[in-house]
Each structure stands twice: as structure tokens, then as C-alpha cells.
Amino acid sequence: MARSHRFISYQLLLLLLLSFETARRLASADPNDEACLKNLRQSLEDPARNLRNWTNNVFSNPCSGFTSYLPGATCNNGRIYKLSLTSLSLRGSISPFLSNCTNLQSLDLSSNQISGDIPPEIQFLVNLAVLNLSSNRLSGEISPQLALCAYLNVIDLHDNQLSGQIPQQLGLLARLSAFDVSNNKLSGQIPTYLSNRTGSFPRFNASSFVGNKGLYGYPLQDMVKGKGLSVMAIVGIGLGSGVVSLMISFTGVCIWLRITEKKMAAEEEGKISQSMPDY
């Protein structure tokens, strides 16, 4: 009986310790999240003061369970789960310390004026499913290490100033269902695995790639071929018109020569008949 009471006491003590540890974790931020948020705020310029509540005091405790104390942030079990800072007139750059938010599953910084490179450290956000950095002023190349984010469903980078080639590795992202790099400065051939046909349709259509002067390959090649046929048609029409004009001119000259020849022959015949004496 005494042993039974002792066992129950140990169980209660263990439950109390676990409850205390859970409460302690919920009462303070994960140190990785705190570093992530602090450095991201330092790297961004906020002329419209939309991030005025992003302060060190809040960074030390940004979440309470599923509740977030930071505008634009969503929490899940005390960790930063989603960051959505869209259309806030933000400038500056994306901090490489963003990779410290290891529980992050969605990052949306679209429709701002953020410049600089896309930090390759994003590869360490292994739970990331949505990456939307569209409509900014980002430059440099797309890192092939981005393919290490195996859960990516969405990559939206349209309307930036990105250059170089689209990494072949991105085509290996099996979960990728939305991909847009239109209106950048990309070049080279579109990776095969991003343009593979599913039935009679490409995995991603031409609208995902347009607006990059140096980019080529399917599904853009149909557009290029269409333009090429148009040019050939114009050239063909020009050449055809030239040939027809030349044939008409040549025929006209031949007719004129024939008429002139007959006229001269008739005049010559008349002269001969006039010069012959009468018998």
C-alpha cells in the first residue's frame, strides 16, 4: 500500500515538473525565434512605421500558445509559424538570420521595396511551404540550395530584378504546385522538370516565365516559334511580292520588245517596197 502511494506521488511530481517546464517555455520566446525577429527588424527599413510594435520587449515573448503579440506574425504552440508583411512600404534587405525561425512554414514579404539578394540561408527553413517575395527589388541569383526546403508548395518571385539561370534543382521539388519568376532578368533554358508536360499541359505554363528576355525553352518556345513563323511569313510575303513584280516587269519588257520588233519590221518592209522600180 505504501509503495502504491509512493508511486502515485512520483507521478504527480513528474506531471508538475512537466507542467512547470511547459509554462516556462510558453512564458519566454524560443531564443532562435527571438534572434530571427530581432535581426529581421534591424535589416528592414520602415518609413511608414508599420512595424512600430516590433520591439525588443515583444521579441523576448512574441507568442503565447497560438496567440501572437507581433503584427504580421502567426504563432503555433509558442513558435513563430507564419510571417506576412505584405504591402507595408518596407525597404532594406532580408536578414540571413531569418533562418533562425526554424518552425516557419510561410514567409510573405511581397509588394514592398526590399532590395538585395535572397539569402541562401533560407535553405535552413526546412519546414517552409510558402515563399512569396514577389513585387520587390530583389537582385542577384536564385540559390539552388532553395531546393533543400523540401516542403515548398509555392515559390513566387515575380516582378523583381533577379538574374542568372533558374536552378535545375527547383524542378525536383515534388510538392511544388505554384511557381512564378515572371518579369525578372533571368536567362538560360527553363529547367526540364519545371516544364515537363502533364498530359497535354506543361507543369507550369508560359505566364510563369514571361518577361525574362534571356529565358528560353518550353513552354516559352511555342511563343518564340510563333514569332519566328510570323517573321518568316513576312519575309516570304516580301520575297513573293518581289518575284511577282519582277515577273510582271520582265513580261512587260518582252511584250514591248516584241511590239517594237514588229513595228520596225513593218517600217523596213515599207521602205523596201517604195525603193523598188515599177515594171
PDB file of C-alpha atoms in Angstrom:
ATOM      1  CA  MET A   1       0.000   0.000   0.000  1.00  0.00           C
ATOM      2  CA  ALA A   2       2.804   2.380   0.914  1.00  0.00           C
ATOM      3  CA  ARG A   3       4.539   1.593  -2.379  1.00  0.00           C
ATOM      4  CA  SER A   4       1.357   2.417  -4.277  1.00  0.00           C
ATOM      5  CA  HIS A   5       1.097   5.816  -2.578  1.00  0.00           C
ATOM      6  CA  ARG A   6       4.758   6.494  -3.301  1.00  0.00           C
ATOM      7  CA  PHE A   7       4.282   5.647  -6.996  1.00  0.00           C
ATOM      8  CA  ILE A   8       1.309   7.995  -7.270  1.00  0.00           C
ATOM      9  CA  SER A   9       3.324  10.738  -5.580  1.00  0.00           C
ATOM     10  CA  TYR A  10       6.150  10.307  -8.140  1.00  0.00           C
ATOM     11  CA  GLN A  11       3.629  10.530 -10.965  1.00  0.00           C
ATOM     12  CA  LEU A  12       2.134  13.728  -9.589  1.00  0.00           C
ATOM     13  CA  LEU A  13       5.578  15.223  -9.126  1.00  0.00           C
ATOM     14  CA  LEU A  14       6.518  14.343 -12.699  1.00  0.00           C
ATOM     15  CA  LEU A  15       3.314  15.932 -14.014  1.00  0.00           C
ATOM     16  CA  LEU A  16       4.004  19.091 -12.001  1.00  0.00           C
ATOM     17  CA  LEU A  17       7.542  19.310 -13.412  1.00  0.00           C
ATOM     18  CA  LEU A  18       6.304  18.854 -16.972  1.00  0.00           C
ATOM     19  CA  SER A  19       3.609  21.493 -16.436  1.00  0.00           C
ATOM     20  CA  PHE A  20       6.201  23.883 -14.999  1.00  0.00           C
ATOM     21  CA  GLU A  21       8.532  23.336 -17.965  1.00  0.00           C
ATOM     22  CA  THR A  22       5.687  23.876 -20.455  1.00  0.00           C
ATOM     23  CA  ALA A  23       4.634  27.062 -18.683  1.00  0.00           C
ATOM     24  CA  ARG A  24       8.243  28.272 -18.645  1.00  0.00           C
ATOM     25  CA  ARG A  25       8.602  27.720 -22.374  1.00  0.00           C
ATOM     26  CA  LEU A  26       5.335  29.476 -23.125  1.00  0.00           C
ATOM     27  CA  ALA A  27       6.336  32.419 -20.939  1.00  0.00           C
ATOM     28  CA  SER A  28       9.567  33.066 -22.853  1.00  0.00           C
ATOM     29  CA  ALA A  29      10.421  33.093 -26.535  1.00  0.00           C
ATOM     30  CA  ASP A  30      12.430  30.451 -28.228  1.00  0.00           C
ATOM     31  CA  PRO A  31      15.932  32.009 -28.430  1.00  0.00           C
ATOM     32  CA  ASN A  32      16.103  31.167 -32.142  1.00  0.00           C
ATOM     33  CA  ASP A  33      12.835  32.967 -32.861  1.00  0.00           C
ATOM     34  CA  GLU A  34      13.981  35.951 -30.819  1.00  0.00           C
ATOM     35  CA  ALA A  35      17.233  36.251 -32.832  1.00  0.00           C
ATOM     36  CA  CYS A  36      15.302  35.775 -36.078  1.00  0.00           C
ATOM     37  CA  LEU A  37      12.795  38.552 -35.341  1.00  0.00           C
ATOM     38  CA  LYS A  38      15.334  40.960 -33.914  1.00  0.00           C
ATOM     39  CA  ASN A  39      17.689  40.710 -36.890  1.00  0.00           C
ATOM     40  CA  LEU A  40      14.880  40.837 -39.437  1.00  0.00           C
ATOM     41  CA  ARG A  41      13.608  44.062 -37.886  1.00  0.00           C
ATOM     42  CA  GLN A  42      17.113  45.556 -37.964  1.00  0.00           C
ATOM     43  CA  SER A  43      17.562  44.696 -41.655  1.00  0.00           C
ATOM     44  CA  LEU A  44      14.257  46.274 -42.703  1.00  0.00           C
ATOM     45  CA  GLU A  45      13.543  49.982 -43.069  1.00  0.00           C
ATOM     46  CA  ASP A  46      10.030  51.012 -42.081  1.00  0.00           C
ATOM     47  CA  PRO A  47       9.331  54.596 -43.226  1.00  0.00           C
ATOM     48  CA  ALA A  48       5.568  54.180 -42.686  1.00  0.00           C
ATOM     49  CA  ARG A  49       6.164  52.867 -39.123  1.00  0.00           C
ATOM     50  CA  ASN A  50       4.016  49.800 -39.711  1.00  0.00           C
ATOM     51  CA  LEU A  51       6.410  47.775 -37.524  1.00  0.00           C
ATOM     52  CA  ARG A  52       6.456  50.205 -34.601  1.00  0.00           C
ATOM     53  CA  ASN A  53       5.342  47.406 -32.258  1.00  0.00           C
ATOM     54  CA  TRP A  54       8.247  45.201 -33.314  1.00  0.00           C
ATOM     55  CA  THR A  55      10.367  45.964 -30.246  1.00  0.00           C
ATOM     56  CA  ASN A  56      12.907  44.017 -28.197  1.00  0.00           C
ATOM     57  CA  ASN A  57      10.419  43.633 -25.369  1.00  0.00           C
ATOM     58  CA  VAL A  58       7.993  41.804 -27.662  1.00  0.00           C
ATOM     59  CA  PHE A  59      10.751  39.759 -29.310  1.00  0.00           C
ATOM     60  CA  SER A  60      11.528  38.218 -25.923  1.00  0.00           C
ATOM     61  CA  ASN A  61       7.955  36.937 -25.729  1.00  0.00           C
ATOM     62  CA  PRO A  62       6.219  37.167 -29.136  1.00  0.00           C
ATOM     63  CA  CYS A  63       3.839  34.247 -28.605  1.00  0.00           C
ATOM     64  CA  SER A  64       1.505  32.864 -26.006  1.00  0.00           C
ATOM     65  CA  GLY A  65       0.490  29.473 -27.292  1.00  0.00           C
ATOM     66  CA  PHE A  66      -1.291  30.263 -30.562  1.00  0.00           C
ATOM     67  CA  THR A  67      -1.585  33.996 -29.854  1.00  0.00           C
ATOM     68  CA  SER A  68       0.907  36.441 -31.404  1.00  0.00           C
ATOM     69  CA  TYR A  69       1.810  39.842 -29.993  1.00  0.00           C
ATOM     70  CA  LEU A  70       3.506  40.898 -33.252  1.00  0.00           C
ATOM     71  CA  PRO A  71       1.508  42.355 -36.179  1.00  0.00           C
ATOM     72  CA  GLY A  72       2.043  40.152 -39.228  1.00  0.00           C
ATOM     73  CA  ALA A  73       3.186  37.134 -37.228  1.00  0.00           C
ATOM     74  CA  THR A  74       1.244  33.955 -36.505  1.00  0.00           C
ATOM     75  CA  CYS A  75       2.175  31.550 -33.721  1.00  0.00           C
ATOM     76  CA  ASN A  76       1.783  27.820 -33.318  1.00  0.00           C
ATOM     77  CA  ASN A  77       2.423  26.271 -29.908  1.00  0.00           C
ATOM     78  CA  GLY A  78       4.631  29.167 -28.824  1.00  0.00           C
ATOM     79  CA  ARG A  79       6.741  29.322 -32.020  1.00  0.00           C
ATOM     80  CA  ILE A  80       6.635  31.702 -34.989  1.00  0.00           C
ATOM     81  CA  TYR A  81       4.712  29.782 -37.630  1.00  0.00           C
ATOM     82  CA  LYS A  82       3.953  32.415 -40.279  1.00  0.00           C
ATOM     83  CA  LEU A  83       5.244  35.875 -41.245  1.00  0.00           C
ATOM     84  CA  SER A  84       3.097  38.011 -43.531  1.00  0.00           C
ATOM     85  CA  LEU A  85       4.416  41.553 -44.014  1.00  0.00           C
ATOM     86  CA  THR A  86       2.829  42.488 -47.347  1.00  0.00           C
ATOM     87  CA  SER A  87       2.293  45.950 -48.847  1.00  0.00           C
ATOM     88  CA  LEU A  88       3.883  47.820 -45.924  1.00  0.00           C
ATOM     89  CA  SER A  89       6.293  50.015 -47.960  1.00  0.00           C
ATOM     90  CA  LEU A  90       9.218  48.204 -46.352  1.00  0.00           C
ATOM     91  CA  ARG A  91      12.754  48.783 -47.636  1.00  0.00           C
ATOM     92  CA  GLY A  92      16.139  47.403 -46.703  1.00  0.00           C
ATOM     93  CA  SER A  93      17.102  43.745 -47.118  1.00  0.00           C
ATOM     94  CA  ILE A  94      16.199  40.254 -45.915  1.00  0.00           C
ATOM     95  CA  SER A  95      18.293  39.202 -42.930  1.00  0.00           C
ATOM     96  CA  PRO A  96      20.110  35.848 -43.247  1.00  0.00           C
ATOM     97  CA  PHE A  97      19.181  35.307 -39.564  1.00  0.00           C
ATOM     98  CA  LEU A  98      15.636  34.698 -40.783  1.00  0.00           C
ATOM     99  CA  SER A  99      16.764  31.078 -40.937  1.00  0.00           C
ATOM    100  CA  ASN A 100      16.636  31.014 -37.106  1.00  0.00           C
ATOM    101  CA  CYS A 101      12.834  30.863 -37.289  1.00  0.00           C
ATOM    102  CA  THR A 102      13.125  27.117 -37.785  1.00  0.00           C
ATOM    103  CA  ASN A 103       9.398  26.487 -37.308  1.00  0.00           C
ATOM    104  CA  LEU A 104       8.439  28.956 -40.058  1.00  0.00           C
ATOM    105  CA  GLN A 105       6.112  27.480 -42.666  1.00  0.00           C
ATOM    106  CA  SER A 106       5.017  30.582 -44.568  1.00  0.00           C
ATOM    107  CA  LEU A 107       7.025  33.707 -45.460  1.00  0.00           C
ATOM    108  CA  ASP A 108       5.292  36.502 -47.377  1.00  0.00           C
ATOM    109  CA  LEU A 109       7.161  39.788 -47.860  1.00  0.00           C
ATOM    110  CA  SER A 110       5.507  40.641 -51.178  1.00  0.00           C
ATOM    111  CA  SER A 111       4.647  44.090 -52.561  1.00  0.00           C
ATOM    112  CA  ASN A 112       7.317  46.081 -50.741  1.00  0.00           C
ATOM    113  CA  GLN A 113      10.561  47.751 -51.851  1.00  0.00           C
ATOM    114  CA  ILE A 114      13.019  45.268 -50.366  1.00  0.00           C
ATOM    115  CA  SER A 115      16.325  45.003 -52.226  1.00  0.00           C
ATOM    116  CA  GLY A 116      19.485  42.899 -52.163  1.00  0.00           C
ATOM    117  CA  ASP A 117      19.889  39.146 -52.541  1.00  0.00           C
ATOM    118  CA  ILE A 118      17.619  36.336 -51.427  1.00  0.00           C
ATOM    119  CA  PRO A 119      19.765  34.951 -48.573  1.00  0.00           C
ATOM    120  CA  PRO A 120      20.835  31.357 -49.264  1.00  0.00           C
ATOM    121  CA  GLU A 121      20.364  30.686 -45.531  1.00  0.00           C
ATOM    122  CA  ILE A 122      16.656  30.271 -46.281  1.00  0.00           C
ATOM    123  CA  GLN A 123      17.639  26.684 -47.096  1.00  0.00           C
ATOM    124  CA  PHE A 124      17.657  26.007 -43.325  1.00  0.00           C
ATOM    125  CA  LEU A 125      13.914  26.715 -43.097  1.00  0.00           C
ATOM    126  CA  VAL A 126      13.227  23.036 -43.606  1.00  0.00           C
ATOM    127  CA  ASN A 127       9.501  23.368 -42.762  1.00  0.00           C
ATOM    128  CA  LEU A 128       8.875  26.219 -45.235  1.00  0.00           C
ATOM    129  CA  ALA A 129       5.895  25.581 -47.527  1.00  0.00           C
ATOM    130  CA  VAL A 130       5.162  29.069 -48.914  1.00  0.00           C
ATOM    131  CA  LEU A 131       7.768  31.592 -50.105  1.00  0.00           C
ATOM    132  CA  ASN A 132       6.371  34.805 -51.592  1.00  0.00           C
ATOM    133  CA  LEU A 133       8.902  37.576 -52.216  1.00  0.00           C
ATOM    134  CA  SER A 134       7.192  38.975 -55.313  1.00  0.00           C
ATOM    135  CA  SER A 135       6.939  42.636 -56.329  1.00  0.00           C
ATOM    136  CA  ASN A 136      10.103  43.862 -54.632  1.00  0.00           C
ATOM    137  CA  ARG A 137      13.529  44.984 -55.873  1.00  0.00           C
ATOM    138  CA  LEU A 138      15.463  41.808 -55.148  1.00  0.00           C
ATOM    139  CA  SER A 139      18.530  41.137 -57.294  1.00  0.00           C
ATOM    140  CA  GLY A 140      21.229  38.515 -57.681  1.00  0.00           C
ATOM    141  CA  GLU A 141      20.705  34.849 -58.479  1.00  0.00           C
ATOM    142  CA  ILE A 142      18.227  32.304 -57.164  1.00  0.00           C
ATOM    143  CA  SER A 143      20.135  29.969 -54.859  1.00  0.00           C
ATOM    144  CA  PRO A 144      19.985  26.281 -55.865  1.00  0.00           C
ATOM    145  CA  GLN A 145      20.042  25.471 -52.126  1.00  0.00           C
ATOM    146  CA  LEU A 146      16.441  26.661 -52.009  1.00  0.00           C
ATOM    147  CA  ALA A 147      15.593  23.147 -53.204  1.00  0.00           C
ATOM    148  CA  LEU A 148      16.594  21.872 -49.737  1.00  0.00           C
ATOM    149  CA  CYS A 149      13.270  23.256 -48.483  1.00  0.00           C
ATOM    150  CA  ALA A 150      11.587  20.012 -49.497  1.00  0.00           C
ATOM    151  CA  TYR A 151       8.088  21.030 -48.334  1.00  0.00           C
ATOM    152  CA  LEU A 152       7.834  24.073 -50.605  1.00  0.00           C
ATOM    153  CA  ASN A 153       4.434  24.290 -52.304  1.00  0.00           C
ATOM    154  CA  VAL A 154       4.686  27.884 -53.501  1.00  0.00           C
ATOM    155  CA  ILE A 155       7.617  29.893 -54.874  1.00  0.00           C
ATOM    156  CA  ASP A 156       6.555  33.339 -56.059  1.00  0.00           C
ATOM    157  CA  LEU A 157       9.372  35.668 -57.100  1.00  0.00           C
ATOM    158  CA  HIS A 158       7.732  37.620 -59.935  1.00  0.00           C
ATOM    159  CA  ASP A 159       8.422  41.303 -60.573  1.00  0.00           C
ATOM    160  CA  ASN A 160      11.922  41.597 -59.146  1.00  0.00           C
ATOM    161  CA  GLN A 161      15.356  42.104 -60.729  1.00  0.00           C
ATOM    162  CA  LEU A 162      16.690  38.578 -60.329  1.00  0.00           C
ATOM    163  CA  SER A 163      19.347  37.456 -62.818  1.00  0.00           C
ATOM    164  CA  GLY A 164      21.187  34.297 -63.832  1.00  0.00           C
ATOM    165  CA  GLN A 165      19.583  30.945 -64.536  1.00  0.00           C
ATOM    166  CA  ILE A 166      16.705  29.142 -62.852  1.00  0.00           C
ATOM    167  CA  PRO A 167      18.358  26.378 -60.791  1.00  0.00           C
ATOM    168  CA  GLN A 168      17.685  22.908 -62.159  1.00  0.00           C
ATOM    169  CA  GLN A 169      17.271  21.651 -58.584  1.00  0.00           C
ATOM    170  CA  LEU A 170      13.985  23.529 -58.140  1.00  0.00           C
ATOM    171  CA  GLY A 171      12.388  21.125 -60.596  1.00  0.00           C
ATOM    172  CA  LEU A 172      12.966  18.325 -58.086  1.00  0.00           C
ATOM    173  CA  LEU A 173      10.591  19.854 -55.518  1.00  0.00           C
ATOM    174  CA  ALA A 174       7.842  17.235 -55.656  1.00  0.00           C
ATOM    175  CA  ARG A 175       5.278  19.309 -53.712  1.00  0.00           C
ATOM    176  CA  LEU A 176       5.716  22.473 -55.793  1.00  0.00           C
ATOM    177  CA  SER A 177       2.300  23.474 -57.158  1.00  0.00           C
ATOM    178  CA  ALA A 178       2.762  27.208 -57.813  1.00  0.00           C
ATOM    179  CA  PHE A 179       5.880  28.746 -59.379  1.00  0.00           C
ATOM    180  CA  ASP A 180       6.272  32.261 -60.791  1.00  0.00           C
ATOM    181  CA  VAL A 181       9.505  34.020 -61.806  1.00  0.00           C
ATOM    182  CA  SER A 182       7.989  36.268 -64.478  1.00  0.00           C
ATOM    183  CA  ASN A 183       9.243  39.793 -65.106  1.00  0.00           C
ATOM    184  CA  ASN A 184      12.822  39.456 -63.907  1.00  0.00           C
ATOM    185  CA  LYS A 185      16.185  39.433 -65.721  1.00  0.00           C
ATOM    186  CA  LEU A 186      16.638  35.671 -65.845  1.00  0.00           C
ATOM    187  CA  SER A 187      18.402  33.901 -68.712  1.00  0.00           C
ATOM    188  CA  GLY A 188      19.182  30.426 -69.998  1.00  0.00           C
ATOM    189  CA  GLN A 189      16.971  27.426 -70.608  1.00  0.00           C
ATOM    190  CA  ILE A 190      13.936  26.686 -68.464  1.00  0.00           C
ATOM    191  CA  PRO A 191      14.721  23.565 -66.369  1.00  0.00           C
ATOM    192  CA  THR A 192      13.202  20.414 -67.833  1.00  0.00           C
ATOM    193  CA  TYR A 193      11.497  19.347 -64.604  1.00  0.00           C
ATOM    194  CA  LEU A 194       9.706  22.689 -64.348  1.00  0.00           C
ATOM    195  CA  SER A 195       8.383  22.447 -67.905  1.00  0.00           C
ATOM    196  CA  ASN A 196       7.500  18.734 -68.128  1.00  0.00           C
ATOM    197  CA  ARG A 197       4.110  18.049 -69.611  1.00  0.00           C
ATOM    198  CA  THR A 198       1.313  16.591 -67.517  1.00  0.00           C
ATOM    199  CA  GLY A 199      -0.830  15.093 -70.230  1.00  0.00           C
ATOM    200  CA  SER A 200      -1.052  17.824 -72.861  1.00  0.00           C
ATOM    201  CA  PHE A 201      -0.210  20.656 -70.458  1.00  0.00           C
ATOM    202  CA  PRO A 202       3.136  21.867 -69.012  1.00  0.00           C
ATOM    203  CA  ARG A 203       3.744  21.652 -65.274  1.00  0.00           C
ATOM    204  CA  PHE A 204       3.876  25.469 -65.233  1.00  0.00           C
ATOM    205  CA  ASN A 205       2.652  27.482 -68.187  1.00  0.00           C
ATOM    206  CA  ALA A 206       4.298  30.354 -70.042  1.00  0.00           C
ATOM    207  CA  SER A 207       2.894  33.005 -67.682  1.00  0.00           C
ATOM    208  CA  SER A 208       5.299  31.709 -65.004  1.00  0.00           C
ATOM    209  CA  PHE A 209       8.317  32.646 -67.149  1.00  0.00           C
ATOM    210  CA  VAL A 210       7.386  35.606 -69.391  1.00  0.00           C
ATOM    211  CA  GLY A 211       9.150  38.954 -69.084  1.00  0.00           C
ATOM    212  CA  ASN A 212      12.680  37.470 -68.963  1.00  0.00           C
ATOM    213  CA  LYS A 213      14.380  38.410 -72.244  1.00  0.00           C
ATOM    214  CA  GLY A 214      17.157  35.832 -71.939  1.00  0.00           C
ATOM    215  CA  LEU A 215      14.930  32.921 -70.939  1.00  0.00           C
ATOM    216  CA  TYR A 216      14.020  30.243 -73.487  1.00  0.00           C
ATOM    217  CA  GLY A 217      12.673  26.715 -73.813  1.00  0.00           C
ATOM    218  CA  TYR A 218       9.287  25.071 -73.384  1.00  0.00           C
ATOM    219  CA  PRO A 219       6.695  26.394 -72.654  1.00  0.00           C
ATOM    220  CA  LEU A 220       8.121  29.687 -73.983  1.00  0.00           C
ATOM    221  CA  GLN A 221       9.445  28.033 -77.156  1.00  0.00           C
ATOM    222  CA  ASP A 222       5.961  27.867 -78.673  1.00  0.00           C
ATOM    223  CA  MET A 223       5.742  31.620 -78.350  1.00  0.00           C
ATOM    224  CA  VAL A 224       9.211  32.023 -79.857  1.00  0.00           C
ATOM    225  CA  LYS A 225       8.297  29.698 -82.718  1.00  0.00           C
ATOM    226  CA  GLY A 226       5.114  31.634 -83.262  1.00  0.00           C
ATOM    227  CA  LYS A 227       7.119  34.831 -83.514  1.00  0.00           C
ATOM    228  CA  GLY A 228       9.602  33.115 -85.805  1.00  0.00           C
ATOM    229  CA  LEU A 229       6.818  31.973 -88.148  1.00  0.00           C
ATOM    230  CA  SER A 230       5.443  35.465 -88.245  1.00  0.00           C
ATOM    231  CA  VAL A 231       8.827  36.822 -89.255  1.00  0.00           C
ATOM    232  CA  MET A 232       9.260  34.106 -91.897  1.00  0.00           C
ATOM    233  CA  ALA A 233       5.802  34.812 -93.199  1.00  0.00           C
ATOM    234  CA  ILE A 234       6.633  38.497 -93.557  1.00  0.00           C
ATOM    235  CA  VAL A 235       9.909  37.666 -95.317  1.00  0.00           C
ATOM    236  CA  GLY A 236       8.105  35.168 -97.539  1.00  0.00           C
ATOM    237  CA  ILE A 237       5.454  37.688 -98.464  1.00  0.00           C
ATOM    238  CA  GLY A 238       8.167  40.238 -99.245  1.00  0.00           C
ATOM    239  CA  LEU A 239      10.108  37.798-101.397  1.00  0.00           C
ATOM    240  CA  GLY A 240       6.960  36.593-103.112  1.00  0.00           C
ATOM    241  CA  SER A 241       5.902  40.127-103.873  1.00  0.00           C
ATOM    242  CA  GLY A 242       9.363  40.861-105.274  1.00  0.00           C
ATOM    243  CA  VAL A 243       9.294  37.794-107.520  1.00  0.00           C
ATOM    244  CA  VAL A 244       5.809  38.626-108.822  1.00  0.00           C
ATOM    245  CA  SER A 245       6.848  42.226-109.507  1.00  0.00           C
ATOM    246  CA  LEU A 246       9.964  41.013-111.316  1.00  0.00           C
ATOM    247  CA  MET A 247       7.933  38.588-113.455  1.00  0.00           C
ATOM    248  CA  ILE A 248       5.422  41.287-114.383  1.00  0.00           C
ATOM    249  CA  SER A 249       8.222  43.690-115.263  1.00  0.00           C
ATOM    250  CA  PHE A 250      10.013  41.029-117.333  1.00  0.00           C
ATOM    251  CA  THR A 251       6.798  40.127-119.171  1.00  0.00           C
ATOM    252  CA  GLY A 252       6.127  43.797-119.898  1.00  0.00           C
ATOM    253  CA  VAL A 253       9.612  44.277-121.312  1.00  0.00           C
ATOM    254  CA  CYS A 254       9.227  41.172-123.511  1.00  0.00           C
ATOM    255  CA  ILE A 255       5.888  42.418-124.877  1.00  0.00           C
ATOM    256  CA  TRP A 256       7.323  45.874-125.536  1.00  0.00           C
ATOM    257  CA  LEU A 257      10.337  44.385-127.361  1.00  0.00           C
ATOM    258  CA  ARG A 258       8.041  42.169-129.444  1.00  0.00           C
ATOM    259  CA  ILE A 259       5.819  45.088-130.452  1.00  0.00           C
ATOM    260  CA  THR A 260       8.838  47.262-131.237  1.00  0.00           C
ATOM    261  CA  GLU A 261      10.379  44.477-133.326  1.00  0.00           C
ATOM    262  CA  LYS A 262       7.192  44.026-135.354  1.00  0.00           C
ATOM    263  CA  LYS A 263       6.865  47.775-135.885  1.00  0.00           C
ATOM    264  CA  MET A 264      10.454  48.070-137.106  1.00  0.00           C
ATOM    265  CA  ALA A 265       9.970  45.105-139.434  1.00  0.00           C
ATOM    266  CA  ALA A 266       6.839  46.691-140.923  1.00  0.00           C
ATOM    267  CA  GLU A 267       8.635  50.021-141.469  1.00  0.00           C
ATOM    268  CA  GLU A 268      11.575  48.255-143.117  1.00  0.00           C
ATOM    269  CA  GLU A 269       9.232  46.358-145.405  1.00  0.00           C
ATOM    270  CA  GLY A 270       7.565  49.619-146.447  1.00  0.00           C
ATOM    271  CA  LYS A 271      10.869  51.247-147.287  1.00  0.00           C
ATOM    272  CA  ILE A 272      11.886  48.316-149.457  1.00  0.00           C
ATOM    273  CA  SER A 273       8.627  48.393-151.415  1.00  0.00           C
ATOM    274  CA  GLN A 274       8.969  52.128-152.044  1.00  0.00           C
ATOM    275  CA  SER A 275      12.540  51.846-153.366  1.00  0.00           C
ATOM    276  CA  MET A 276      11.747  49.107-155.937  1.00  0.00           C
ATOM    277  CA  PRO A 277      11.151  50.403-159.585  1.00  0.00           C
ATOM    278  CA  ASP A 278       7.858  49.850-161.406  1.00  0.00           C
ATOM    279  CA  TYR A 279       7.878  47.391-164.365  1.00  0.00           C
TER     280      TYR A 279
END
